[in-house]
Coordinates of C-alpha atoms and ligand atoms in Angstrom, one line a residue:
X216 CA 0.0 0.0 0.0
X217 CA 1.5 3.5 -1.1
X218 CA 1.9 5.7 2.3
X219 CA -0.3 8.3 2.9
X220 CA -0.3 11.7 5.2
X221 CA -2.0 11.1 8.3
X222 CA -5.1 13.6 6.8
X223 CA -5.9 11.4 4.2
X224 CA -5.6 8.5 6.3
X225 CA -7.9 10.3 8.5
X226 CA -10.5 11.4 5.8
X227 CA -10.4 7.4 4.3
X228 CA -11.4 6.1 7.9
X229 CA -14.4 8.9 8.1
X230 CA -15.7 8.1 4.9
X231 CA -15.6 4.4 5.4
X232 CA -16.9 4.7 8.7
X233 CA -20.2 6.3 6.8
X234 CA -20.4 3.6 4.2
X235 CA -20.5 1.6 7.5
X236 CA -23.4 3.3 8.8
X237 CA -22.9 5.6 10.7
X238 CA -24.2 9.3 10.4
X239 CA -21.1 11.0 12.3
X240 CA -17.7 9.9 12.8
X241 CA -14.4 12.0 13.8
X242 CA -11.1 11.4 15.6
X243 CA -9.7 12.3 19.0
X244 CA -6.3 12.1 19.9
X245 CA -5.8 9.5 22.8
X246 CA -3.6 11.6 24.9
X247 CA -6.6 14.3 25.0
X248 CA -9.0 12.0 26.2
X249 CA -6.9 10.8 28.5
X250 CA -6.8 14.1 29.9
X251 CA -10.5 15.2 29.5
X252 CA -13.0 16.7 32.2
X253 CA -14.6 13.4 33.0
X254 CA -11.4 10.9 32.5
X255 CA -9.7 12.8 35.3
X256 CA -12.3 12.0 37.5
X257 CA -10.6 8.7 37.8
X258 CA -14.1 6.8 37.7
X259 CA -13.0 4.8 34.4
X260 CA -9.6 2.2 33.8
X261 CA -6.7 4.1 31.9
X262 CA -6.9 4.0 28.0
X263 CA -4.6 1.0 26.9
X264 CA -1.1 2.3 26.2
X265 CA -0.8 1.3 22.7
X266 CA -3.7 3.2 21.8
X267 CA -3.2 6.6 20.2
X268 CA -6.4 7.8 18.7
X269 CA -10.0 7.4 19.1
X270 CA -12.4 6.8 16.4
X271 CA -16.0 8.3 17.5
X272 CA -19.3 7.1 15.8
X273 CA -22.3 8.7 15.8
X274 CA -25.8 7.3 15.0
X275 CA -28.5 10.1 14.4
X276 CA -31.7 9.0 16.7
X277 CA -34.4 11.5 15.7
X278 CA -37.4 12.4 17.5
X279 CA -39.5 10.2 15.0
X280 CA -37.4 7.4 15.1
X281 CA -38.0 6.7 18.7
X282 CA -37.4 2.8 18.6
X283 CA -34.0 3.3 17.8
X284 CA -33.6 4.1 21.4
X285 CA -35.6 1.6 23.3
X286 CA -34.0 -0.4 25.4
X287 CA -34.4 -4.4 25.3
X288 CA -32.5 -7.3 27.5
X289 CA -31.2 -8.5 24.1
X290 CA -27.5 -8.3 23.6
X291 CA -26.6 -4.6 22.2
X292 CA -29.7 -3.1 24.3
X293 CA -31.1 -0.8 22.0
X294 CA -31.5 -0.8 17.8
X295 CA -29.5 2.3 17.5
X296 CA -26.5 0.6 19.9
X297 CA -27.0 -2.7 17.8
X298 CA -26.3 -0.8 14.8
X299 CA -23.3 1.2 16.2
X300 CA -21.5 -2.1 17.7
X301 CA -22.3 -3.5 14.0
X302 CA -20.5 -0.8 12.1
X303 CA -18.1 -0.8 14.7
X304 CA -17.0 -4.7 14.3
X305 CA -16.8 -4.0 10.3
X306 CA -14.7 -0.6 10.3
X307 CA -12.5 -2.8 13.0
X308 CA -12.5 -5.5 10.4
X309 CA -11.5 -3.3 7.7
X310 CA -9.0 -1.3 9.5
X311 CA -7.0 -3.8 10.3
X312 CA -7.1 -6.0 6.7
X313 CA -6.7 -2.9 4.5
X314 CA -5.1 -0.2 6.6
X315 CA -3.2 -2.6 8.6
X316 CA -4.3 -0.4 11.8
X317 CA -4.9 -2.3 14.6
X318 CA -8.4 -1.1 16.2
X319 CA -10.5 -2.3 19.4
X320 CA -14.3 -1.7 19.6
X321 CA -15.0 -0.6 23.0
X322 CA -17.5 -1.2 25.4
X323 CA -20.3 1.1 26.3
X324 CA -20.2 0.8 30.2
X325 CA -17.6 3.0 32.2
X326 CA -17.1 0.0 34.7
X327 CA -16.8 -2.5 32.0
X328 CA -13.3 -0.7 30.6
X329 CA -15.6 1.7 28.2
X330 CA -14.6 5.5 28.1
X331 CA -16.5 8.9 28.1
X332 CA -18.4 8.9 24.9
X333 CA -19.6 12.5 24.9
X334 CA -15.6 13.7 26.4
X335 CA -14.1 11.5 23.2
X336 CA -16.6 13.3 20.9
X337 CA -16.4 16.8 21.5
X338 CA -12.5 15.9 21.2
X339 CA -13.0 14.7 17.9
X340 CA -15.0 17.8 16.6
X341 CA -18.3 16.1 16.7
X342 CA -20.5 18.9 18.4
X343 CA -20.3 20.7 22.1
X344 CA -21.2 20.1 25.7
X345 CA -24.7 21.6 25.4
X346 CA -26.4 23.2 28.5
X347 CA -28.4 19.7 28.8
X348 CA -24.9 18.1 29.6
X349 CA -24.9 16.3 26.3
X350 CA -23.0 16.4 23.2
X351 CA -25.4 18.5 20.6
X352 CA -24.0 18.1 17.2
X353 CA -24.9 21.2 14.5
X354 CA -26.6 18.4 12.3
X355 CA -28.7 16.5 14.2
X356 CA -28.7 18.5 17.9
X357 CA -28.4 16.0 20.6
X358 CA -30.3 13.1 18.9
X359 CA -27.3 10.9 18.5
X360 CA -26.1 8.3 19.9
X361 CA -22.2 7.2 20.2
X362 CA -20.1 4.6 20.3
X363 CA -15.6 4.7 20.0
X364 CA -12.8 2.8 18.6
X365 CA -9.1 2.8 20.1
X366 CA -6.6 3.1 17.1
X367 CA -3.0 1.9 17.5
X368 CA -2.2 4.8 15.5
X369 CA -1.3 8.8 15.5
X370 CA -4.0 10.2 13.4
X371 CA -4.0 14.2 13.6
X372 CA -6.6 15.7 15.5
X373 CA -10.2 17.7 14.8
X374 CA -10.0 21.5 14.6
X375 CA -12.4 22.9 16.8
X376 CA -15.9 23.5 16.3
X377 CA -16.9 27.3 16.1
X378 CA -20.2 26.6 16.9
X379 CA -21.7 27.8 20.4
X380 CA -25.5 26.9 20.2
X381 CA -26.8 27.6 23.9
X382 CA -24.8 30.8 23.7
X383 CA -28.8 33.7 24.1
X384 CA -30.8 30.3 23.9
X385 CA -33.7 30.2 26.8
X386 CA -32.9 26.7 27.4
X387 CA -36.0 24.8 26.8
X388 CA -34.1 21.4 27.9
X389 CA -33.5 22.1 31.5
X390 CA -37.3 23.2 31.9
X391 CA -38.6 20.1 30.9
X392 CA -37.0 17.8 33.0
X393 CA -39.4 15.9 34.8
X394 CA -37.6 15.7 38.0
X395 CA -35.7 19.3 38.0
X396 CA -32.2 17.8 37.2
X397 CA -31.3 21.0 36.2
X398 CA -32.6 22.7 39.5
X399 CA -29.4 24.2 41.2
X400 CA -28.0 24.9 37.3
X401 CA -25.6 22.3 36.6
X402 CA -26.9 18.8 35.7
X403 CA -27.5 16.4 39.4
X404 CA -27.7 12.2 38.4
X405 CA -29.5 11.7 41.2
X406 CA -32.9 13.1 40.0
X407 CA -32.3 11.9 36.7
X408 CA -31.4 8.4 37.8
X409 CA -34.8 8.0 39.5
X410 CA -36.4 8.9 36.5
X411 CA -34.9 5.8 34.6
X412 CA -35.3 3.7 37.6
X413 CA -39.6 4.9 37.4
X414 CA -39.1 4.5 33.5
X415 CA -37.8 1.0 33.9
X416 CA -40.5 0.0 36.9
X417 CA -43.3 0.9 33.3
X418 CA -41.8 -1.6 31.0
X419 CA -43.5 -2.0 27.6
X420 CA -44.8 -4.6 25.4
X421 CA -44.1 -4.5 21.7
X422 CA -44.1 -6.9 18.8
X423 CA -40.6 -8.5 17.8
X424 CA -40.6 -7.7 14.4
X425 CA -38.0 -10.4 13.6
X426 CA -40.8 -12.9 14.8
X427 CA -44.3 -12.3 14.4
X428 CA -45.1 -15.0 17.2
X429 CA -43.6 -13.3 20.0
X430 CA -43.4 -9.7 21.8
X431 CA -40.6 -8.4 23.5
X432 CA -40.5 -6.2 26.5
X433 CA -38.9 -2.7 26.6
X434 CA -38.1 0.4 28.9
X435 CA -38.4 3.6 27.4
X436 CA -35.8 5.6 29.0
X437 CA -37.0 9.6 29.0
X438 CA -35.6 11.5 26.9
X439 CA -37.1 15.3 27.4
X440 CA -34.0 17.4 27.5
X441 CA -32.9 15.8 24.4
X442 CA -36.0 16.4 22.5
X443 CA -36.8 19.5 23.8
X444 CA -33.5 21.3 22.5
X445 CA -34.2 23.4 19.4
X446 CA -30.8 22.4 17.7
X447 CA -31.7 21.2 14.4
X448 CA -35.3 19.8 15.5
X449 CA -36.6 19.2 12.4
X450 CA -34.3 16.5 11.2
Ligands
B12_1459 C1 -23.7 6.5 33.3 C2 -24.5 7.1 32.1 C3 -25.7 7.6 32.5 C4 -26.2 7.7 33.9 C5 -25.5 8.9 34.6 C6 -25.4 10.1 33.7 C7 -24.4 11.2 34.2 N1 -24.1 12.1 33.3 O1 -23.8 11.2 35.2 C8 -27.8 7.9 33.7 C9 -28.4 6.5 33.7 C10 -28.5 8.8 34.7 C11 -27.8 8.5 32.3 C12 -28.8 9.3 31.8 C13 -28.8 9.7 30.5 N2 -28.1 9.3 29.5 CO1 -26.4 8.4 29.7 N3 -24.7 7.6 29.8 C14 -24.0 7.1 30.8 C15 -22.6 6.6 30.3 C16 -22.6 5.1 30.4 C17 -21.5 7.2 31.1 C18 -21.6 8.7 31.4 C19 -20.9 9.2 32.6 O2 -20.7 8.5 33.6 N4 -20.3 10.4 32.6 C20 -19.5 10.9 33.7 C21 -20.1 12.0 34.4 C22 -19.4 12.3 35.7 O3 -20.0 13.1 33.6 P1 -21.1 14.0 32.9 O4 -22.3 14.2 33.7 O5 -21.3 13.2 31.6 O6 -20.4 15.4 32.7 C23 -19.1 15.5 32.1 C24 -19.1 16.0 30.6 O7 -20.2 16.9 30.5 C25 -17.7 16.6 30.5 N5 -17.6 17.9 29.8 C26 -18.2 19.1 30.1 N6 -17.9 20.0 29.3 C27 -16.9 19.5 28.5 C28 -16.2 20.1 27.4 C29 -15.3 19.3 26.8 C30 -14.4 19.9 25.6 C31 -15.1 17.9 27.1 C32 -14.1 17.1 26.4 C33 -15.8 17.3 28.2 C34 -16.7 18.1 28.8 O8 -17.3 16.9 31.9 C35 -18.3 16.5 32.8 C36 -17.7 16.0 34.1 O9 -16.9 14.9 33.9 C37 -22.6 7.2 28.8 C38 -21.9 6.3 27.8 C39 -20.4 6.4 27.9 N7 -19.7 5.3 27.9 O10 -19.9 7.5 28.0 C40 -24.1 7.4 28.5 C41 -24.5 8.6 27.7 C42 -23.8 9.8 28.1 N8 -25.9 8.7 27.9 C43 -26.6 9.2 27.0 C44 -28.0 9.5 27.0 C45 -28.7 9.9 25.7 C46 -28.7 9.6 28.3 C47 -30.1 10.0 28.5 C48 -30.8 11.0 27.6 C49 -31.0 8.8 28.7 C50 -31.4 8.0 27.5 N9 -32.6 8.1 27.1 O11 -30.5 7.4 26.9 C51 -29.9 10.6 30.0 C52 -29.4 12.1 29.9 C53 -29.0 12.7 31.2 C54 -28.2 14.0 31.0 N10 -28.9 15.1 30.6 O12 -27.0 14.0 31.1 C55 -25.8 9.3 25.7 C56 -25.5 10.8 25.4 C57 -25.6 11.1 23.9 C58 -25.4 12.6 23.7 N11 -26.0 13.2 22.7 O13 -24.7 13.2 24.5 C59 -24.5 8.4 26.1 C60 -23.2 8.9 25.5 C61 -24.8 7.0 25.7 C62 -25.0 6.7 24.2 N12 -25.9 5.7 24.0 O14 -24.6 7.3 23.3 N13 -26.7 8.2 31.6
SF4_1460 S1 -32.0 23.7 24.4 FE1 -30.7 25.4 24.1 S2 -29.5 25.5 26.1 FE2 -30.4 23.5 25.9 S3 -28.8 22.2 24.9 FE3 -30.2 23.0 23.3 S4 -29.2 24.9 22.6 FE4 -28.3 24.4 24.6
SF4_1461 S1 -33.0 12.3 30.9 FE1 -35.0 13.1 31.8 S2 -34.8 13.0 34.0 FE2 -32.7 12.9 33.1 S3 -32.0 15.0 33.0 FE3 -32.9 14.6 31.0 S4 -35.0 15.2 31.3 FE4 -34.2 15.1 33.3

């Protein structure tokens, strides 16, 4: 394989990532994460050594494709996570056979050796800490949902994102959390947490639409200061 600059390596892994599946991708420098906001917490292991950059997937999950985000005891969880882990295990696949880049998919929990999803993509130019403590993208607001790779290689870094979207906004997303999460100003888990835990005591019931004989249950996990943010709603 003729050598290429680290740009167009980085631009051949983006694109591919796409053909993959995936609506967003972009890449972090390892060495940043290691050293983001959350990772210095210390809540989550060290990054691996030999990894050098991180790969970060996006899958858009829009308002009227709420399925993609309902959670099932299946292995993946969701049908937007399913899809992510899929494109992930291919762009892995790939990386390694053509690019000859060695690349782990990694897992989703922090206590399960995963990292901070929304630290590794605001790194890797993907959209901003919004106001609602997630990542809200210019394209799709913060109706994604993420997923990273660890590369054994130096890939060069994002430039940063001029974009600044709760900069004058009234911030529809902290009013309508259901259990003021947003109460003292910055976001508390504790409120939010027993809002999953009362999301997940109201399971549903839906049809399996890989079998029409059986239905499978589901938690709906709420979602209000996602869809309430006015960042590219209409998509
Ligand atoms: C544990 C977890 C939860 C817990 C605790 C959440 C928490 N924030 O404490 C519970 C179950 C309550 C939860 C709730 C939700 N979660 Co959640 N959760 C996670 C998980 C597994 C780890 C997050 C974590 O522990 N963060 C550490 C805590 C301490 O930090 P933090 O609150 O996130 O704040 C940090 C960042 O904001 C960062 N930061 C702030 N500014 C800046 C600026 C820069 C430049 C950088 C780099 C970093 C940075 O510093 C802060 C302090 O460390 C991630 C997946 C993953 N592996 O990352 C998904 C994840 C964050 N969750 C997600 C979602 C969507 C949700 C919910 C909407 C529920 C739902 N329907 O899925 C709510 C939203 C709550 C909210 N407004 O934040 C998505 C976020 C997508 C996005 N667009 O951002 C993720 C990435 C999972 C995914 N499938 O993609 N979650
Ligand atoms: S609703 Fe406004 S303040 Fe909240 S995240 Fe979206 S842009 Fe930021
Ligand atoms: S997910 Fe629901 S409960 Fe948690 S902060 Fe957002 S609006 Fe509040």
């Amino acid at each position: 394989m003729p050598r290429r600059r680290p740009t167009q390596l980085a631009q051949r892994i983006i694109s591919r990532a796409r053909l993959c599946g995936v609506t967003l991708a972009g890449i972090a420098p390892a060495d940043a994460l290691r050293q983001s906001p959350s990772h210095r917490q210390g809540e989550a292991a060290d990054l691996p050594p030999e990894a050098r950059s991180v790969l970060v997937l996006a899958l858009a999950h829009p308002a009227a494709e709420p399925a993609l985000d309902w959670w099932d005891q299946r292995p993946g969880h969701t049908p937007g996570n399913r899809a992510l882990i899929r494109a992930a295990g291919e762009l892995a696949a790939w990386m390694e056979a053509e690019l000859h880049i060695p690349a782990r998919d990694v897992p989703y929990g922090i206590d399960t050796g995963g990292v901070f999803l929304k630290d590794a993509a605001a790194l890797a130019g993907l959209g901003v800490i919004g106001r609602n403590n997630l990542l809200v993208t210019p394209a799709f607001g913060p109706r994604v949902r993420l997923r990273a790779l660890l590369l054994e290689a130096d890939l060069p870094a994002a430039p940063p994102l001029d974009f600044h979207p709760c900069e004058g906004c009234p911030a529809p997303c902290r009013r309508a959390c259901p259990r003021q999460a947003f109460g003292t100003g910055a976001y508390r888990r504790p409120p939010c947490r027993r809002e999953m835990d009362a999301n997940e005591a109201n399971p549903y019931r839906i049809q399996d639409v890989s079998s029409l004989t059986y239905s499978i249950v589901c938690v709906k996990y709420c979602r209000a200061c996602e869809l309430a943010c006015p960042v590219a709603a209409g998509r």
